[in-house]
PDB file of C-alpha atoms in Angstrom:
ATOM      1  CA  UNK A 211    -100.736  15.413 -26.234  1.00 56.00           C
ATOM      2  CA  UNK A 212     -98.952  16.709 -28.721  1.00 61.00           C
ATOM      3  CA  UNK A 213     -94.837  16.118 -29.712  1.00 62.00           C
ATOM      4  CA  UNK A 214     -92.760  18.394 -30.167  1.00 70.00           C
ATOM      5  CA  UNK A 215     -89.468  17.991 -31.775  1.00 66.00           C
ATOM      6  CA  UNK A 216     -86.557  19.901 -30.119  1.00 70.00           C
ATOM      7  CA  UNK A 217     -83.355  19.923 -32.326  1.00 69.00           C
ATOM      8  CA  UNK A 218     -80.067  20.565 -30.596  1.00 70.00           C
ATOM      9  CA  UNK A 219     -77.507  21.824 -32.640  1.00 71.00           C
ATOM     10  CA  UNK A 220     -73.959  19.409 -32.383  1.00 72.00           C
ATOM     11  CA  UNK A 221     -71.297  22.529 -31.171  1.00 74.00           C
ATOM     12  CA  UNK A 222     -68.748  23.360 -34.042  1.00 74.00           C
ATOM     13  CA  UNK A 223     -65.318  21.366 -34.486  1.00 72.00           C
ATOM     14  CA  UNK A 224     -62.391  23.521 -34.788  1.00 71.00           C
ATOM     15  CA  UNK A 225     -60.321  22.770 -37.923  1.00 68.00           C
ATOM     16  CA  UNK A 226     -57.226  21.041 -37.100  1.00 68.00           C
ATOM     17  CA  UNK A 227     -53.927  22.318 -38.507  1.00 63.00           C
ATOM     18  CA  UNK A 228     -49.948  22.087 -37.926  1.00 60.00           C
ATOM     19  CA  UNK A 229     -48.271  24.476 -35.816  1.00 61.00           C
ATOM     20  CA  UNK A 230     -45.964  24.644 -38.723  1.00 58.00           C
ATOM     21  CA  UNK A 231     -45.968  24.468 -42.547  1.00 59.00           C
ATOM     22  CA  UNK A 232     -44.437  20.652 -43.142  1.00 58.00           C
ATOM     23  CA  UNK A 233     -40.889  21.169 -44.650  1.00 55.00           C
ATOM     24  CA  UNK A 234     -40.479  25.039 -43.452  1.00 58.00           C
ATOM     25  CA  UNK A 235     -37.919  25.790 -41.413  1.00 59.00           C
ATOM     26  CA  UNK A 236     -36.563  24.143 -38.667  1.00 61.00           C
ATOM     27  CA  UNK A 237     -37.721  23.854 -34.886  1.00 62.00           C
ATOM     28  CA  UNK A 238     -36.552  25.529 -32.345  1.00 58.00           C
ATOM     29  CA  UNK A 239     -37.084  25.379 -28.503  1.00 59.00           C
ATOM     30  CA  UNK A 240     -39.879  27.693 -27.306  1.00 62.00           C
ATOM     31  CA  UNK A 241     -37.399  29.563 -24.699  1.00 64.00           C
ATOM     32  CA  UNK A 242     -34.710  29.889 -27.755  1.00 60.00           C
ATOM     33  CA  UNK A 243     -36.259  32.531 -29.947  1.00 63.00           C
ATOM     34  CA  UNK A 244     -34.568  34.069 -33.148  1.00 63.00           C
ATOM     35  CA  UNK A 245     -32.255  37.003 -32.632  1.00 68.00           C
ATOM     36  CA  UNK A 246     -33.831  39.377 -35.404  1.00 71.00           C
ATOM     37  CA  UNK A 247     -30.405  40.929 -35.843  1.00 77.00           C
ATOM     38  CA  UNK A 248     -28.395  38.362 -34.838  1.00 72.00           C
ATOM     39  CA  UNK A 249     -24.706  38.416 -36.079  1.00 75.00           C
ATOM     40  CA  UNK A 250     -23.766  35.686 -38.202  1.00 72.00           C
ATOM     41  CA  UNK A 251     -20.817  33.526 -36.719  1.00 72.00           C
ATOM     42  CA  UNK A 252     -17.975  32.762 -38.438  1.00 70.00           C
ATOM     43  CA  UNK A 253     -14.449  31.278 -37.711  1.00 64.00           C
ATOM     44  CA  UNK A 254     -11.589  33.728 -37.108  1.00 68.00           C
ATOM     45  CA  UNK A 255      -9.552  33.606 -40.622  1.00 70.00           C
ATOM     46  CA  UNK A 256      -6.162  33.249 -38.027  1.00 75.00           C
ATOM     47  CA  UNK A 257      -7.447  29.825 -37.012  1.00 70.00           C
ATOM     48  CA  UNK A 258      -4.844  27.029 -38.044  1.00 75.00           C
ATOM     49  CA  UNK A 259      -6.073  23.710 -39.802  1.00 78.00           C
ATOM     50  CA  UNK A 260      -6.087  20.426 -38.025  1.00 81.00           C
ATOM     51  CA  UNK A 261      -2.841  18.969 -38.021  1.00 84.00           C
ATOM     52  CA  UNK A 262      -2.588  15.896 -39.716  1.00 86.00           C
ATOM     53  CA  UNK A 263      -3.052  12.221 -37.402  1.00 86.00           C
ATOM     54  CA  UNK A 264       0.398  10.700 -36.985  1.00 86.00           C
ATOM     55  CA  UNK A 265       1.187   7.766 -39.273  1.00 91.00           C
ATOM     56  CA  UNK A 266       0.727   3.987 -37.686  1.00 91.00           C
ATOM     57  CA  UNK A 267       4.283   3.608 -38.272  1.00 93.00           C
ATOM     58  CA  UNK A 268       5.188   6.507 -35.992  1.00 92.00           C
ATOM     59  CA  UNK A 269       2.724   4.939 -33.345  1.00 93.00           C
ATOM     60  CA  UNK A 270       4.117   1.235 -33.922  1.00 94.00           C
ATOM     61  CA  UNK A 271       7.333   2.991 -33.363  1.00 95.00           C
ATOM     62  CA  UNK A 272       6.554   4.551 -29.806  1.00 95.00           C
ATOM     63  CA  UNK A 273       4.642   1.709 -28.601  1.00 95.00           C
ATOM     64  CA  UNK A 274       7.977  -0.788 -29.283  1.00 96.00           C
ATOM     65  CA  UNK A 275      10.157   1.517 -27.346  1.00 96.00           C
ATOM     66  CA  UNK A 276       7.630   1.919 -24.736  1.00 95.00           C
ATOM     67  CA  UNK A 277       7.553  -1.927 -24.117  1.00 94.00           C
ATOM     68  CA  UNK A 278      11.314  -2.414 -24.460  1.00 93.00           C
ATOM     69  CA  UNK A 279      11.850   0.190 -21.637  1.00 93.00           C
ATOM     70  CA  UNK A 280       8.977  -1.275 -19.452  1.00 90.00           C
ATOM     71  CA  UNK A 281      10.622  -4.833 -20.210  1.00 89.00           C
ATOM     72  CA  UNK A 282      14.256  -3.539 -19.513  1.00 87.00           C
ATOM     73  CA  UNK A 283      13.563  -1.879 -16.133  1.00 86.00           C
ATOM     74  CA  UNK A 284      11.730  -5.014 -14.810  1.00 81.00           C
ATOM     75  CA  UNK A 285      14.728  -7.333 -15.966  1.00 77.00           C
ATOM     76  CA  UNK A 286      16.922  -4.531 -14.061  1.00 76.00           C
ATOM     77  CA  UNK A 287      14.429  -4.456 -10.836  1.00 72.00           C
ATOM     78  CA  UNK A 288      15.180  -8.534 -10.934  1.00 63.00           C
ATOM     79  CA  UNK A 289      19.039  -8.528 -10.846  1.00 62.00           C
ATOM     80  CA  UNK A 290      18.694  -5.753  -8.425  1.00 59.00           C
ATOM     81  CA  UNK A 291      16.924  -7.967  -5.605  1.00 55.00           C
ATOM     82  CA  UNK A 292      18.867 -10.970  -5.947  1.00 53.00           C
ATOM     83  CA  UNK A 293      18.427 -14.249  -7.039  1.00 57.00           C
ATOM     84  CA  UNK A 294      14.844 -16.010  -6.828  1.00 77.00           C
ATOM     85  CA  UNK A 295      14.452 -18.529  -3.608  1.00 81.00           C
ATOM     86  CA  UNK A 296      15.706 -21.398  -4.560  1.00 82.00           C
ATOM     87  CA  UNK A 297      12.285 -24.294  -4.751  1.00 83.00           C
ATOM     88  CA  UNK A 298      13.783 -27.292  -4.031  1.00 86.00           C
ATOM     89  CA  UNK A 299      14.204 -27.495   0.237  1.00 89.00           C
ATOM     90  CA  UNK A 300      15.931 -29.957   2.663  1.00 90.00           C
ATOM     91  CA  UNK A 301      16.141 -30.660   6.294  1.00 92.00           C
ATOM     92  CA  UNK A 302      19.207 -29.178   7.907  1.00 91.00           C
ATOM     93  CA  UNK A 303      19.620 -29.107  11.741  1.00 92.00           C
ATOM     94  CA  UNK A 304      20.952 -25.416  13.021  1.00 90.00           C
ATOM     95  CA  UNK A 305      24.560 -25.754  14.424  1.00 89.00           C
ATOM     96  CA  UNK A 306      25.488 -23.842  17.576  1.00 90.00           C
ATOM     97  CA  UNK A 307      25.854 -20.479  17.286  1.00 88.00           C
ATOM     98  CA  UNK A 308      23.996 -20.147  13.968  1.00 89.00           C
ATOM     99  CA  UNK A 309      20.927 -17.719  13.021  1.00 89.00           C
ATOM    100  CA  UNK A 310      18.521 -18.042  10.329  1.00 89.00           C
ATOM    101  CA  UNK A 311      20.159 -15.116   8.259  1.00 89.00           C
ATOM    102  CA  UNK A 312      23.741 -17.172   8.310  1.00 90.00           C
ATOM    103  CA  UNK A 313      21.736 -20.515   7.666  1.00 90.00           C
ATOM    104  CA  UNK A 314      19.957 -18.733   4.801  1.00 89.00           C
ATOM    105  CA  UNK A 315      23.838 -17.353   3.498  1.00 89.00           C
ATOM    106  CA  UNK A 316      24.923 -21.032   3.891  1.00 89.00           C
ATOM    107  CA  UNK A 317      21.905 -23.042   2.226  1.00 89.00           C
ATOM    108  CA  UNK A 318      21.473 -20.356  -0.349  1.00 87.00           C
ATOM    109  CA  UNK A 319      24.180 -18.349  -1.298  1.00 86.00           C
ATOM    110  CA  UNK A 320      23.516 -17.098  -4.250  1.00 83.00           C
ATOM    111  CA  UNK A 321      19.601 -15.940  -3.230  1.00 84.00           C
ATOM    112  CA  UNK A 322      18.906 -12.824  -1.471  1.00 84.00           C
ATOM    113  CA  UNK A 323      19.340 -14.014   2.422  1.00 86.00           C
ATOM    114  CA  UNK A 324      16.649 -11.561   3.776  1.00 86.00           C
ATOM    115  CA  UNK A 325      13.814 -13.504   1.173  1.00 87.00           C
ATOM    116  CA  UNK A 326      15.537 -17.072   2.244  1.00 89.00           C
ATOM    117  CA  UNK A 327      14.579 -16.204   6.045  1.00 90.00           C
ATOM    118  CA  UNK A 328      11.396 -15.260   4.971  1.00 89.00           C
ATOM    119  CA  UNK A 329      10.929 -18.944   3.197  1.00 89.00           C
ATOM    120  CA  UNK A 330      12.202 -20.734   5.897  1.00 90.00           C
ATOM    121  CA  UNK A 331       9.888 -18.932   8.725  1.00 90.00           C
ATOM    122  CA  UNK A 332       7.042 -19.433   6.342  1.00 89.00           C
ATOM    123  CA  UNK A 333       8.026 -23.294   5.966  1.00 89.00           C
ATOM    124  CA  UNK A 334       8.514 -24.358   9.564  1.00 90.00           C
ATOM    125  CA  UNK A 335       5.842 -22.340  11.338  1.00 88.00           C
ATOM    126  CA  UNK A 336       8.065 -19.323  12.792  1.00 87.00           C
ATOM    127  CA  UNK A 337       7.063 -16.561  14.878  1.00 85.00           C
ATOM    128  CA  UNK A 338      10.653 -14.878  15.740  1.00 82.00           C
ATOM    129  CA  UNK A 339      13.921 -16.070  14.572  1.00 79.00           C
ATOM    130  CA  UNK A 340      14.722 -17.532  17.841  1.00 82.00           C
ATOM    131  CA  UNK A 341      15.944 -21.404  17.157  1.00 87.00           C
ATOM    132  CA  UNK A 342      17.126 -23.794  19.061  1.00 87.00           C
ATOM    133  CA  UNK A 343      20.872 -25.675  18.668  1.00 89.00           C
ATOM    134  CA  UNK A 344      20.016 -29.442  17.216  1.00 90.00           C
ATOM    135  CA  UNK A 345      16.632 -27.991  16.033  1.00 89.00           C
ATOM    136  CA  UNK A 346      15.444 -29.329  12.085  1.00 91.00           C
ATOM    137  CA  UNK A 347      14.300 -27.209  10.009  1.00 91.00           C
ATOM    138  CA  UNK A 348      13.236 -27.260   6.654  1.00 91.00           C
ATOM    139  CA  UNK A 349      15.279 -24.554   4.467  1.00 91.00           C
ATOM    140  CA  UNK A 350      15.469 -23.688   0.613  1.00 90.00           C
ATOM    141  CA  UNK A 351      18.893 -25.220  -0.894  1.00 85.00           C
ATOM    142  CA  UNK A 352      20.800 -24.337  -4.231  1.00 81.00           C
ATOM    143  CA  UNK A 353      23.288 -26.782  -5.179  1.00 70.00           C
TER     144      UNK A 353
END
């Protein structure tokens, strides 16, 4: 028997190269092609410059008033709903004839009554401001 050599030939390699030249140009998007006579944008010449960024004095400035009004309408909200409840409390017993709102004027007159009757229902477990003649009740006091 005899041999016989076959040689295959490898298939060729295609040279590899860069899409681009390194360094030319820039890249662009391949659905954003080059106008060939594309005008050349420029800003209109009636354009104004930037104005300038206000000083940190100016902004220091407006920032103090700013707090001084925010600060003078809440000490002007306060005198406007009365004094605070007072904290300090005692037990009084309600006198004939006598409702929360006029035991409220009487223990605390110098609070707003409407926030005293609100204290006094929260302290002693109210529902209504239905009480009883004789009846304790624990109340916010000023002296």
């Amino acid at each position: 028997m005899t041999s016989r050599s076959v040689h295959v030939a490898a298939p060729p390699v295609p040279a590899l190269r860069p899409a681009r030249p390194i360094g030319q140009g820039r890249l662009r998007p391949p659905t954003r092609r080059r106008r060939v006579n594309a005008p050349h944008v420029v800003a209109a010449p009636e354009c104004t410059p930037r104005p300038a960024p206000l000083p940190v004095i100016v902004l220091l400035s407006v920032a103090t008033v700013v707090a001084l009004a925010f600060l003078g309408l809440g000490a002007f909200a306060g005198s406007m709903a009365g004094a605070d409840v007072p904290a300090t409390t005692t037990v009084v017993r309600v006198e004939p004839g006598e409702s929360l709102s006029e035991l409220a004027a009487r223990m605390a007159p110098d609070s707003d009554v409407a926030a005293v009757v609100v204290k006094i229902r929260e302290l002693n477990n109210l529902d209504g401001s239905a009480v009883r003649v004789g009846q304790p009740l624990t109340v916010p006091f000023s002296r």
